[in-house]
Coordinates of C-alpha atoms in Angstrom, one line a residue:
X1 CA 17.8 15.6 -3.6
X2 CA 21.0 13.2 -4.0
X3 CA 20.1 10.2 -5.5
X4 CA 20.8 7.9 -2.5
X5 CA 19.8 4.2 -4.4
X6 CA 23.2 2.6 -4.5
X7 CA 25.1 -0.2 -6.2
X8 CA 25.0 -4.0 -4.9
X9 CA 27.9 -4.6 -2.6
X10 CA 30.4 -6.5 -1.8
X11 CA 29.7 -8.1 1.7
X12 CA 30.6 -7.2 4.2
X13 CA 30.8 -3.4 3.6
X14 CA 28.8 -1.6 0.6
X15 CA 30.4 1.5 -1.1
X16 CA 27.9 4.2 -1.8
X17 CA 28.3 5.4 -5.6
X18 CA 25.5 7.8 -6.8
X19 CA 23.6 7.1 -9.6
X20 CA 22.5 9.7 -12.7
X21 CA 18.4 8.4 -12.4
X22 CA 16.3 6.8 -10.3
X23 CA 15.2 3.2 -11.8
X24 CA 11.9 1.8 -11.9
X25 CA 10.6 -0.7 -9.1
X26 CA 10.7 -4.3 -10.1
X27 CA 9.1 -7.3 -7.9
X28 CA 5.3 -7.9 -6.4
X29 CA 4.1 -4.3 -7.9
X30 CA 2.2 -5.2 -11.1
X31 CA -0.6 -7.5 -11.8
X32 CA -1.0 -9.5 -15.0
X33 CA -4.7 -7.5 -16.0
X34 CA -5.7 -4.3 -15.9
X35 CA -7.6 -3.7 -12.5
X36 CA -11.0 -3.5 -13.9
X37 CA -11.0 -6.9 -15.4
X38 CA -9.5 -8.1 -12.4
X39 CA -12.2 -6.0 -10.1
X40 CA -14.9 -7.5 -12.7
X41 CA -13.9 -11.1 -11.5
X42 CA -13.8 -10.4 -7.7
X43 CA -17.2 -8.8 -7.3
X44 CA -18.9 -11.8 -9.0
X45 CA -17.0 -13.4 -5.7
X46 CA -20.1 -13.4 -3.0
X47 CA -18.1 -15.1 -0.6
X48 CA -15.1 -12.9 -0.5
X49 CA -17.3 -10.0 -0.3
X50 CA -18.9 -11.4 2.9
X51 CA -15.8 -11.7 4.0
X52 CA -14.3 -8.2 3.5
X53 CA -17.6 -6.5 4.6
X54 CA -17.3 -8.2 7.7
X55 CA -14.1 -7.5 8.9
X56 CA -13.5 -4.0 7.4
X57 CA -16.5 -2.8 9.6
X58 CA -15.1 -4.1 12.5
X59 CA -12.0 -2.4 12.3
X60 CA -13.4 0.4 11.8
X61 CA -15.6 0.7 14.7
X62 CA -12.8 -0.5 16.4
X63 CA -10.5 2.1 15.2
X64 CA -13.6 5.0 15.3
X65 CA -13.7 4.4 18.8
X66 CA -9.6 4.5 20.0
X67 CA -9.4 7.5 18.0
X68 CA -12.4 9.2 19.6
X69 CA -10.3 8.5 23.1
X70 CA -7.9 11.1 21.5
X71 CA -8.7 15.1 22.3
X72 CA -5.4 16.2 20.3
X73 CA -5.8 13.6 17.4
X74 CA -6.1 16.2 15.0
X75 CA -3.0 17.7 15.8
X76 CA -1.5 14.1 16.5
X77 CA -2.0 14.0 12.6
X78 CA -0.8 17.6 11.4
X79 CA 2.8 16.2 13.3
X80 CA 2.8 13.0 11.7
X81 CA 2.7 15.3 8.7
X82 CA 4.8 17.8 9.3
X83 CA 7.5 15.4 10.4
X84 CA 7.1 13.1 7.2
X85 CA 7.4 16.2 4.6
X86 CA 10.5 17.2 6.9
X87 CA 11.9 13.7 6.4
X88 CA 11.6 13.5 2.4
X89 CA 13.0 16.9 2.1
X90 CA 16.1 16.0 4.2
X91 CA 16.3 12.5 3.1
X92 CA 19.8 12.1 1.6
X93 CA 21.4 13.3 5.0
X94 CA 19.5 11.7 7.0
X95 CA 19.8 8.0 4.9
X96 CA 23.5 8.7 5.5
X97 CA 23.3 9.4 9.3
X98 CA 21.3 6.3 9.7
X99 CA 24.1 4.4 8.4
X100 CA 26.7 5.9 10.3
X101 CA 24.4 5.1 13.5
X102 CA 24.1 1.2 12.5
X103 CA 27.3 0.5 11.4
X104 CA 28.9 2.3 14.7
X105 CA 27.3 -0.4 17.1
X106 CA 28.0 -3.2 14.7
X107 CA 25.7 -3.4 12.0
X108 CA 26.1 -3.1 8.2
X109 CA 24.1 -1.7 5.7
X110 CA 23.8 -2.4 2.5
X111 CA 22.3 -0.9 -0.3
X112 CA 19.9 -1.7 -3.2
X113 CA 19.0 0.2 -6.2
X114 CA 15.9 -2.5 -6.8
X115 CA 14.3 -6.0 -6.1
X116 CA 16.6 -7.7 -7.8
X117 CA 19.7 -6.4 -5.7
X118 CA 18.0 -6.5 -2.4
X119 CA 17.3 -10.3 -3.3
X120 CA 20.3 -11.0 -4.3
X121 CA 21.9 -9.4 -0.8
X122 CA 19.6 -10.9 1.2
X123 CA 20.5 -14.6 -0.2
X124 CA 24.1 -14.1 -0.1
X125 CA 23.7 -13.0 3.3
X126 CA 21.6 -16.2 4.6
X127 CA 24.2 -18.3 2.3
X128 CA 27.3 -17.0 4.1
X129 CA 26.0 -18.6 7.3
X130 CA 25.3 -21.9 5.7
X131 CA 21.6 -22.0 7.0
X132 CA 19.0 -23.9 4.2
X133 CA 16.1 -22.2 6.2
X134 CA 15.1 -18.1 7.3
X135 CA 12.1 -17.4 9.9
X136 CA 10.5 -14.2 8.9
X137 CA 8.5 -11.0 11.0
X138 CA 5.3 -9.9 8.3
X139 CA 7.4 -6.8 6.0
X140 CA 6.0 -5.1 3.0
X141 CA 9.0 -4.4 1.7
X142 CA 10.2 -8.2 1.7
X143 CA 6.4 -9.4 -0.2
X144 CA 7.6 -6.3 -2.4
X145 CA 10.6 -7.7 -3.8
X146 CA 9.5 -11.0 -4.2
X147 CA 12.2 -12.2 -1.5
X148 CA 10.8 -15.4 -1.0
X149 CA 10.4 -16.5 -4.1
X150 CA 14.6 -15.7 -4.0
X151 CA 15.0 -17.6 -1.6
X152 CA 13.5 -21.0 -2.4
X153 CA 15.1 -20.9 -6.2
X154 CA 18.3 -20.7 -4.0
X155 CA 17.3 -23.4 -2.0
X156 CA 16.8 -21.6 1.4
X157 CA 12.9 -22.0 2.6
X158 CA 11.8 -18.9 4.4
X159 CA 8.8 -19.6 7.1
X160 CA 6.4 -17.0 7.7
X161 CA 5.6 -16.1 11.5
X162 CA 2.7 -13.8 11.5
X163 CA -0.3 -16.0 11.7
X164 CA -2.4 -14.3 9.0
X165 CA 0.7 -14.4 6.2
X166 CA 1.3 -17.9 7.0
X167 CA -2.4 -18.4 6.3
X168 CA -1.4 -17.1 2.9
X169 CA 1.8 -19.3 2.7
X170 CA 0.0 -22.4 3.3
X171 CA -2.5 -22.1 1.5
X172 CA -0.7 -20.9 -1.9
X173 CA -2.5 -17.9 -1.9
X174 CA -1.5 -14.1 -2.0
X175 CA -1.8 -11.5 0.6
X176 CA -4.9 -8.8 -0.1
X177 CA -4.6 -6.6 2.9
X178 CA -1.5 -4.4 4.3
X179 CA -2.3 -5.2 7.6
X180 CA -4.6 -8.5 7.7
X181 CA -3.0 -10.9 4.0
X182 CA -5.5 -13.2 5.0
X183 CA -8.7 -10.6 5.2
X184 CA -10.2 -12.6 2.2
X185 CA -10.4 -16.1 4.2
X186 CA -13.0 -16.4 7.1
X187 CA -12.4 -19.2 9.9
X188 CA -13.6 -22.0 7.9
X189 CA -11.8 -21.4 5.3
X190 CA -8.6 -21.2 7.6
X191 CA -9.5 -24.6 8.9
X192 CA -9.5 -26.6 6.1
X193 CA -6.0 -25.0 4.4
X194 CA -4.5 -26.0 8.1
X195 CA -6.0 -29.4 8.0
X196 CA -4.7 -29.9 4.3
X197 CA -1.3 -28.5 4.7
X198 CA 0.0 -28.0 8.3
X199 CA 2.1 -31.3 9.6
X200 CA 1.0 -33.3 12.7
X201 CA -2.5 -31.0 13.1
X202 CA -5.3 -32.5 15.6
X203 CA -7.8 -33.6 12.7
X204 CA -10.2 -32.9 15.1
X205 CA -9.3 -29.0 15.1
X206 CA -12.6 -26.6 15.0
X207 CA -12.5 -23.4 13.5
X208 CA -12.9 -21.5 17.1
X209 CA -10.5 -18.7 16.7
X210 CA -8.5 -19.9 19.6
X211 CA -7.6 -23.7 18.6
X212 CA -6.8 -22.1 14.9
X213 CA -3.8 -19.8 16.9
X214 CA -3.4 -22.9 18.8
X215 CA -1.9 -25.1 15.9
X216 CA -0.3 -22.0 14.4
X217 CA 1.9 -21.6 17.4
X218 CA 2.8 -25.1 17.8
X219 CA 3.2 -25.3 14.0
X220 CA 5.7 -22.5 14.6
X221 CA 7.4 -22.6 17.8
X222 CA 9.6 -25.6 16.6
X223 CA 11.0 -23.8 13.4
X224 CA 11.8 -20.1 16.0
X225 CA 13.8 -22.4 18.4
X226 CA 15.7 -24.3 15.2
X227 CA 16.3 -21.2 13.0
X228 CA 19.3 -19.4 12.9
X229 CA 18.6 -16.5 10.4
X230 CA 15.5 -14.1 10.7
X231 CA 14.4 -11.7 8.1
X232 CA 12.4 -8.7 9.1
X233 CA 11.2 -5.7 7.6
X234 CA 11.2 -2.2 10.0
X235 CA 7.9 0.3 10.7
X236 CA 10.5 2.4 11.3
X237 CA 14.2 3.8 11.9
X238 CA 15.7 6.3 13.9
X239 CA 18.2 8.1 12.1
X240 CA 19.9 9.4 15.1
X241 CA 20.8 6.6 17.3
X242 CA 20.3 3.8 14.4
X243 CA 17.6 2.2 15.9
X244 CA 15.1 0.0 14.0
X245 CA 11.5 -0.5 15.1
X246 CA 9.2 -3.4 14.5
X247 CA 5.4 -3.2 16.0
X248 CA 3.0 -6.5 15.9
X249 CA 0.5 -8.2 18.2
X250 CA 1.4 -11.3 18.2
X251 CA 4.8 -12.0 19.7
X252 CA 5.9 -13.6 16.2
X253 CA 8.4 -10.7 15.8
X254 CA 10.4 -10.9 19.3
X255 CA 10.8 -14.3 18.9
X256 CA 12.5 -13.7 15.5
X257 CA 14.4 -10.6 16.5
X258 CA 15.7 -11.9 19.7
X259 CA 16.4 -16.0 18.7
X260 CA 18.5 -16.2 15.7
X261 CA 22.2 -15.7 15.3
X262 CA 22.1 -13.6 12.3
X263 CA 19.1 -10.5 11.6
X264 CA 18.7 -9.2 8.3
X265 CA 16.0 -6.4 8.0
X266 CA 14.7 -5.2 5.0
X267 CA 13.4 -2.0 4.6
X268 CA 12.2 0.8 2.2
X269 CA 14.2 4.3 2.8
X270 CA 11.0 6.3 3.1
X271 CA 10.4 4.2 6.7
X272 CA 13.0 6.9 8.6
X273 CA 12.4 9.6 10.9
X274 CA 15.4 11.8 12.8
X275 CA 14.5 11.7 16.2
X276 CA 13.1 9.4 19.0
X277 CA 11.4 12.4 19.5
X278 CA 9.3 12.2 16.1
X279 CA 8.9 8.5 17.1
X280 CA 6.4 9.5 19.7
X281 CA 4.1 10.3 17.4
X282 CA 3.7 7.4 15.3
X283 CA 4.0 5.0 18.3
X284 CA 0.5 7.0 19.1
X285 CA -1.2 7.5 15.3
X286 CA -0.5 3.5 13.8
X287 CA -1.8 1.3 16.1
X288 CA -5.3 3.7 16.7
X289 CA -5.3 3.6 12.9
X290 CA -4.6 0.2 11.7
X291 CA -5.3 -2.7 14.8
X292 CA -8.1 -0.4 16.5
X293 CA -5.9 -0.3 20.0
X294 CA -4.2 2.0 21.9
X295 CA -0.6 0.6 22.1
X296 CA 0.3 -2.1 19.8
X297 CA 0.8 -5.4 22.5
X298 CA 4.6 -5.9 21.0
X299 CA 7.3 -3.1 20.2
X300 CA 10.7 -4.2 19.5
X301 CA 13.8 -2.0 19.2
X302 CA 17.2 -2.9 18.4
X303 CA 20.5 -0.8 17.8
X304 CA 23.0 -2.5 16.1
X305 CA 24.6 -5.9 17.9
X306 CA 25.2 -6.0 21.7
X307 CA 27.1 -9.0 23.1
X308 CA 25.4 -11.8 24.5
X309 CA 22.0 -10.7 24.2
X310 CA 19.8 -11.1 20.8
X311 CA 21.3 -11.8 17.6
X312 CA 25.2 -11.8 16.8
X313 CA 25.4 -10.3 13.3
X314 CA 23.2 -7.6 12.2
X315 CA 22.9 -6.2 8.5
X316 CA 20.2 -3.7 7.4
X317 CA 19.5 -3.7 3.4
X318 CA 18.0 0.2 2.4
X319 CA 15.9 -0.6 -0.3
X320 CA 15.1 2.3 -3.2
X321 CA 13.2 0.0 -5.7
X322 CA 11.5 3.5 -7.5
X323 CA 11.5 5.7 -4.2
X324 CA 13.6 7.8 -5.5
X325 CA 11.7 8.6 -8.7
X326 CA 8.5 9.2 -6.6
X327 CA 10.6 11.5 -4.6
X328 CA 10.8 13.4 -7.5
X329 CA 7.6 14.1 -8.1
X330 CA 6.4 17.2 -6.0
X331 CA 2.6 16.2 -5.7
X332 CA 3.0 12.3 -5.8
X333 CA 5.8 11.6 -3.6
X334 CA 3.8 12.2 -0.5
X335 CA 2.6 8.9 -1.1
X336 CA 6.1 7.8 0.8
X337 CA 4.5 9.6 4.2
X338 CA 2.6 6.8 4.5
X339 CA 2.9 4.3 7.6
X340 CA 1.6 1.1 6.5
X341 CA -1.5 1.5 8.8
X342 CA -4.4 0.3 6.1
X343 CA -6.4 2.7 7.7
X344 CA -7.1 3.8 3.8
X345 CA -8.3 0.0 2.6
X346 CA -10.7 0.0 5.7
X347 CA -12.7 2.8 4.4
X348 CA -12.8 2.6 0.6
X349 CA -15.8 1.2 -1.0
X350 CA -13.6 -0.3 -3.7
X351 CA -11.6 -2.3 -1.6
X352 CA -14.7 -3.4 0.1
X353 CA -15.9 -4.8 -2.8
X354 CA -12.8 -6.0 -4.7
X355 CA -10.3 -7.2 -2.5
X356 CA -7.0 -6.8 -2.8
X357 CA -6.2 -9.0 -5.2
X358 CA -7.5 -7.1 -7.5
X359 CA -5.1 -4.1 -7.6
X360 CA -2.4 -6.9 -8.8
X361 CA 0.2 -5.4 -6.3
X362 CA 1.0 -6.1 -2.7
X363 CA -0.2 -2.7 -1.8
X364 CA -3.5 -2.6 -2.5
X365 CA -6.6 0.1 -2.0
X366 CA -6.0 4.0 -2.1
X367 CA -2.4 3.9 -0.9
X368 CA -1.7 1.0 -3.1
X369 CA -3.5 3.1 -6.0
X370 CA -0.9 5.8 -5.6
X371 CA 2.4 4.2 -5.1
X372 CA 2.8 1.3 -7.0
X373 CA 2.2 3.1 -10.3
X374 CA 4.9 5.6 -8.9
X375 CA 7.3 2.9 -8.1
X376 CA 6.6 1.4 -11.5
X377 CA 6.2 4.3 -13.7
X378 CA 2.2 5.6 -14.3
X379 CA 2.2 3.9 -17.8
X380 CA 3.2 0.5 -16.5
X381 CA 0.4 0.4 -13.9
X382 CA -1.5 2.8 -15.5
X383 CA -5.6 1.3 -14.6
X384 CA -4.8 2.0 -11.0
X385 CA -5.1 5.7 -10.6
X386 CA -8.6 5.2 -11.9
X387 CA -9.4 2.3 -9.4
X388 CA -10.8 4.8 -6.9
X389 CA -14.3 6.9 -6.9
X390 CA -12.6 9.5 -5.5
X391 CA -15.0 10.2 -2.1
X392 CA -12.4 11.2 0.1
X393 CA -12.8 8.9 2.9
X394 CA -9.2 7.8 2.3
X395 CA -7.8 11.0 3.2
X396 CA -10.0 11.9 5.6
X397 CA -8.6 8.4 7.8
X398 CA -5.1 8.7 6.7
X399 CA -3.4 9.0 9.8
X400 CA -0.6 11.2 8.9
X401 CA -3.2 13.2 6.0
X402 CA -2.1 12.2 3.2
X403 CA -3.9 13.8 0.0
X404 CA -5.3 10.5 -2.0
X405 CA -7.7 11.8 -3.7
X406 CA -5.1 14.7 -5.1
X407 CA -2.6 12.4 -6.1
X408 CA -4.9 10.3 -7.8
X409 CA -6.2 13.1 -9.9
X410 CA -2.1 13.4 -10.6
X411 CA -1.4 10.3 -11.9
X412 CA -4.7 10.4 -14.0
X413 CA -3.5 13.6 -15.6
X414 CA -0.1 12.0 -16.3
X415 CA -1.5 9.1 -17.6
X416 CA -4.1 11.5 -20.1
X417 CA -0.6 13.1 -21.3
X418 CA 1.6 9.9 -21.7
X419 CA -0.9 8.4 -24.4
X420 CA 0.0 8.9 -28.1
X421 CA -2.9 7.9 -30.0
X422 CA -6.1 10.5 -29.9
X423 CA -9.0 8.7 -28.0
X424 CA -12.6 9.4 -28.2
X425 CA -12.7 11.5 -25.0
X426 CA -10.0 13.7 -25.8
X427 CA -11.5 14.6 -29.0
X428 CA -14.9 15.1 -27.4
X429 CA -13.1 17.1 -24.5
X430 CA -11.0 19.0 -26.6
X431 CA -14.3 20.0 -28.4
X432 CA -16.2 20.6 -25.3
X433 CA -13.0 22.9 -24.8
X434 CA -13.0 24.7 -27.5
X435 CA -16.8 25.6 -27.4
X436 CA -16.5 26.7 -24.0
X437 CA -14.0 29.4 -25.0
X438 CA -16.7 30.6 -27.7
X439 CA -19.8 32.1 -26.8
X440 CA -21.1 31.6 -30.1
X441 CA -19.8 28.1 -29.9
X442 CA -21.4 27.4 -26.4
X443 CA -25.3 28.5 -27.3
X444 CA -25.1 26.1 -30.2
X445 CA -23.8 23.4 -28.5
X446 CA -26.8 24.1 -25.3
X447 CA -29.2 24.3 -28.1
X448 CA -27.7 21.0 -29.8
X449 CA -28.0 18.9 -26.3
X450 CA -31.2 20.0 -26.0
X451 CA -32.0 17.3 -28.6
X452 CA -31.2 14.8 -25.7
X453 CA -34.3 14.8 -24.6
X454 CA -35.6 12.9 -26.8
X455 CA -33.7 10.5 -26.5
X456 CA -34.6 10.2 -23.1
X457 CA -38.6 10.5 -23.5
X458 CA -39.3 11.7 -20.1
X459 CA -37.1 10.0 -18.0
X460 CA -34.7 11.3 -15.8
X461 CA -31.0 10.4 -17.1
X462 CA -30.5 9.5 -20.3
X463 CA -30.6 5.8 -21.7
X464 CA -27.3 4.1 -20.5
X465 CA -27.3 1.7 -24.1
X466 CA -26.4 5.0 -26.1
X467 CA -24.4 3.9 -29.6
X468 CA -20.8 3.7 -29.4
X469 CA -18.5 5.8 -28.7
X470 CA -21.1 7.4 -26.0
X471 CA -22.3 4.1 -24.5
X472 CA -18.1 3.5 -23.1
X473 CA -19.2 6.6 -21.0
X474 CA -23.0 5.8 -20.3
X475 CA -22.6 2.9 -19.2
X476 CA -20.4 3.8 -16.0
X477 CA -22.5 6.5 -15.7
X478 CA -25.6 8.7 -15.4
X479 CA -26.2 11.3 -17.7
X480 CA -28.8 13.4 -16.5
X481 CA -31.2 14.3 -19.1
X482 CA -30.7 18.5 -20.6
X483 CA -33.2 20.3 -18.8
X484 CA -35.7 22.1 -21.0
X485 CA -34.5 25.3 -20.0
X486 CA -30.7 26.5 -19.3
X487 CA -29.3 28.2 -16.6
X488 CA -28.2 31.3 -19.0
X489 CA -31.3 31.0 -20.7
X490 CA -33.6 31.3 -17.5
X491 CA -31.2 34.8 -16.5
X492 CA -32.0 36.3 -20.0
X493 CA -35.4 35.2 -19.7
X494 CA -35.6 37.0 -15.9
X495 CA -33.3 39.7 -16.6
X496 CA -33.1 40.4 -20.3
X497 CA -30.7 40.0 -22.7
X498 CA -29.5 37.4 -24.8
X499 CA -29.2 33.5 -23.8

């Protein structure tokens, strides 16, 4: 494929010059320890746990039971599939056609190799109109790139609109879920960072679900009718016609695609598909997937700018940020298939557990295990791979099928092959290899773990404090005691011949 990640631009227009390699993502994509340490931290957490258990089993039921609705979802699936792989190997065109389509009814895209570009777009952008403040829909792509963090060191102070990221905003805090930032808080908790931090609130506000959204929408209906730039991010574009898609349940997203004078949307190049036709499917897959419902309650679409109704100045910013490198890789890069549901984190037991905080990026759980270390390069996110146990309940939710667990295994075996310095396990595995290809080799080696059993003295696995460097793998896991008698030995025993 063309490399499509292009130079920063000059506004208005942006001239498209190819680049030789793909960079590395920069922005919200690392964390500052490894994910066990991090995990380690979180599960000592009782609360938070609470928390997560609670609402991850909700959605699911939720989401169990809209997809049982569904006679054809399997095959609902195999197209979301079908048309994602279409996409990535098509890609480059496509990327071009959608720009064609937008800046034809009056948009203009620009593009940006990474998060330091699409930051410093974005802020010239909101600059040229002289506003000091943005309104913004929820976006990955924008928490990605750190954009407003960008924002406030150039003086411009960017509101969040969706009711659980301005949760997070308030309260100083980062998101942990895809879909829900604020799964880790529970309505108490909510209560007291309005109280503290939300101007003019009723101090007699109760943590009843209802008065909480209440506040939030008087907090917020002010700062929609004053603002005069909004920054979105896009579940998806329509490379045909140009037309950008933003799905939410709250409303929060109209109001800042429809209010402002000037739209900038963000968005990752991975989020296109060709047809309105191929839209169809993905209007039916993510909202059974990730909300639990059957049609999300808000769908926006715009194309371009149209005279006297919605905004008057529309630019779209195509972010690369490391897609292209993970494009590049024929077994990870259909980690870019996915849709954003966080149908993935639902499921997992390690997200359960950990929270998303954890993973140190703002895509957390099995998706988040796959692609940030991708967009980063494996080595510089290289704990995440392993933060999974590999069940396959991931994959077997993943609306459009992507293969987790596969790609997991992938990274790990890049990772194994990046390292320099011998470890323990590779010398023991290399052994273990080498035996294997020996007969000779093997029966010793049966005859030599034999002696585990005494170590064990009758018990079923062996002793998990074994001396180093055999406790770093004991102590994650069991090791079954060596049976008294071995498989080949039982068949010469039954059959004759040598063991």
């Amino acid at each position: 494929m063309t490399a499509v990640h292009l130079g920063m631009p000059a506004l208005p227009t942006a001239p498209r010059p190819a680049l030789p390699t793909a960079p590395a993502g920069v922005g919200h994509l690392r964390g500052d320890r490894p994910f066990p340490d991090a995990a380690r931290d979180a599960l000592r957490d009782g609360q938070l746990r609470a928390n997560l258990g609670h609402a991850t089993s909700t959605i699911r039921r939720k989401r169990a039971a809209v997809v049982g609705e569904v006679p054809d979802w399997a095959e609902l699936r195999s197209a979301g599939r079908a048309i994602k792989a279409a996409t990535m190997a098509r890609l480059d065109e496509l990327l071009v056609q959608l720009e064609e389509q937008v800046t034809a009814r009056g948009g203009t895209v620009h593009w940006a190799r990474d998060a330091l570009e699409a930051n410093e777009i974005v802020t010239r952008l909101v600059q040229a109109t002289d506003a000091d403040e943005v309104v913004k829909v929820k976006s990955m792509a924008t928490q990605e790139i750190g954009l407003n963090e960008a924002l406030e060191a150039a003086g411009i102070t960017a509101h969040e609109t969706d009711l659980a990221e301005l949760i997070v905003q308030l309260g100083e805090d980062e998101p942990s879920h895809i879909l829900v930032p604020a799964i880790h808080k529970n309505r108490a908790e909510i209560r007291e960072i309005f109280l503290r931090t939300m101007p003019g609130v009723d101090a007699d506000l109760t943590d009843e679900p209802r008065r909480l959204a209440m506040a939030a929408r008087a907090h917020l209906r002010e700062r929609f009718l004053r603002a005069r730039v909004a920054v979105s991010g896009a579940n998806f574009a329509v490379a045909e016609t140009g037309t950008l898609a933003v799905v939410e349940s709250e409303g929060n997203g109209r109001m800042c695609l429809t209010l402002p004078q000037t739209l900038i949307t963000v968005m990752g190049i991975e989020k296109l598909v060709p047809t309105w036709r191929d839209l169809e499917v993905f209007l039916q897959l993510l909202p059974r997937s990730s909300t639990g419902e059957r049609m999300n309650p808000y769908t926006s679409m715009w194309t371009g700018v149209s005279p006297g109704d919605g905004p008057e100045e529309f630019h779209l910013v195509l972010l690369d940020n490391g897609r292209t490198a993970v494009l590049a890789d024929e077994v990870g890069r259909e980690a870019l298939h996915c849709i954003r549901c966080s149908a993935c984190l639902n499921v997992c037991p390690v997200y359960e557990r950990t929270g998303g905080h954890a993973y140190g990026s703002v895509y957390p759980g099995p998706i988040g295990a796959v692609l940030s270390p991708q967009l980063t390069g494996v080595e510089d996110n290289a704990s995440l791979p392993y933060a999974s146990s590999l069940c396959g309940a991931c994959y077997d939710a993943c609306p459009v099928a992507i293969d987790i667990p596969s790609i997991l295994v992938h990274l790990r075996g890049e990772h194994v092959e990046a390292q320099e310095r011998t470890t323990p396990e590779a010398v023991a595995f290399r052994a273990l290899a080498r035996a294997m290809s020996h007969p000779r080799l093997w029966r010793l080696a049966q005859r030599a773990a034999g002696l585990g059993r005494l170590l064990a003295r009758g018990r079923p696995t062996l002793p998990a404090a074994l001396p180093p460097p055999a406790w770093a793998w004991t102590r994650s896991r069991d090791l079954p005691t060596p049976p008294r008698e071995t498989f080949t030995q039982a068949w010469a025993r039954e059959h004759g011949g040598r063991s």
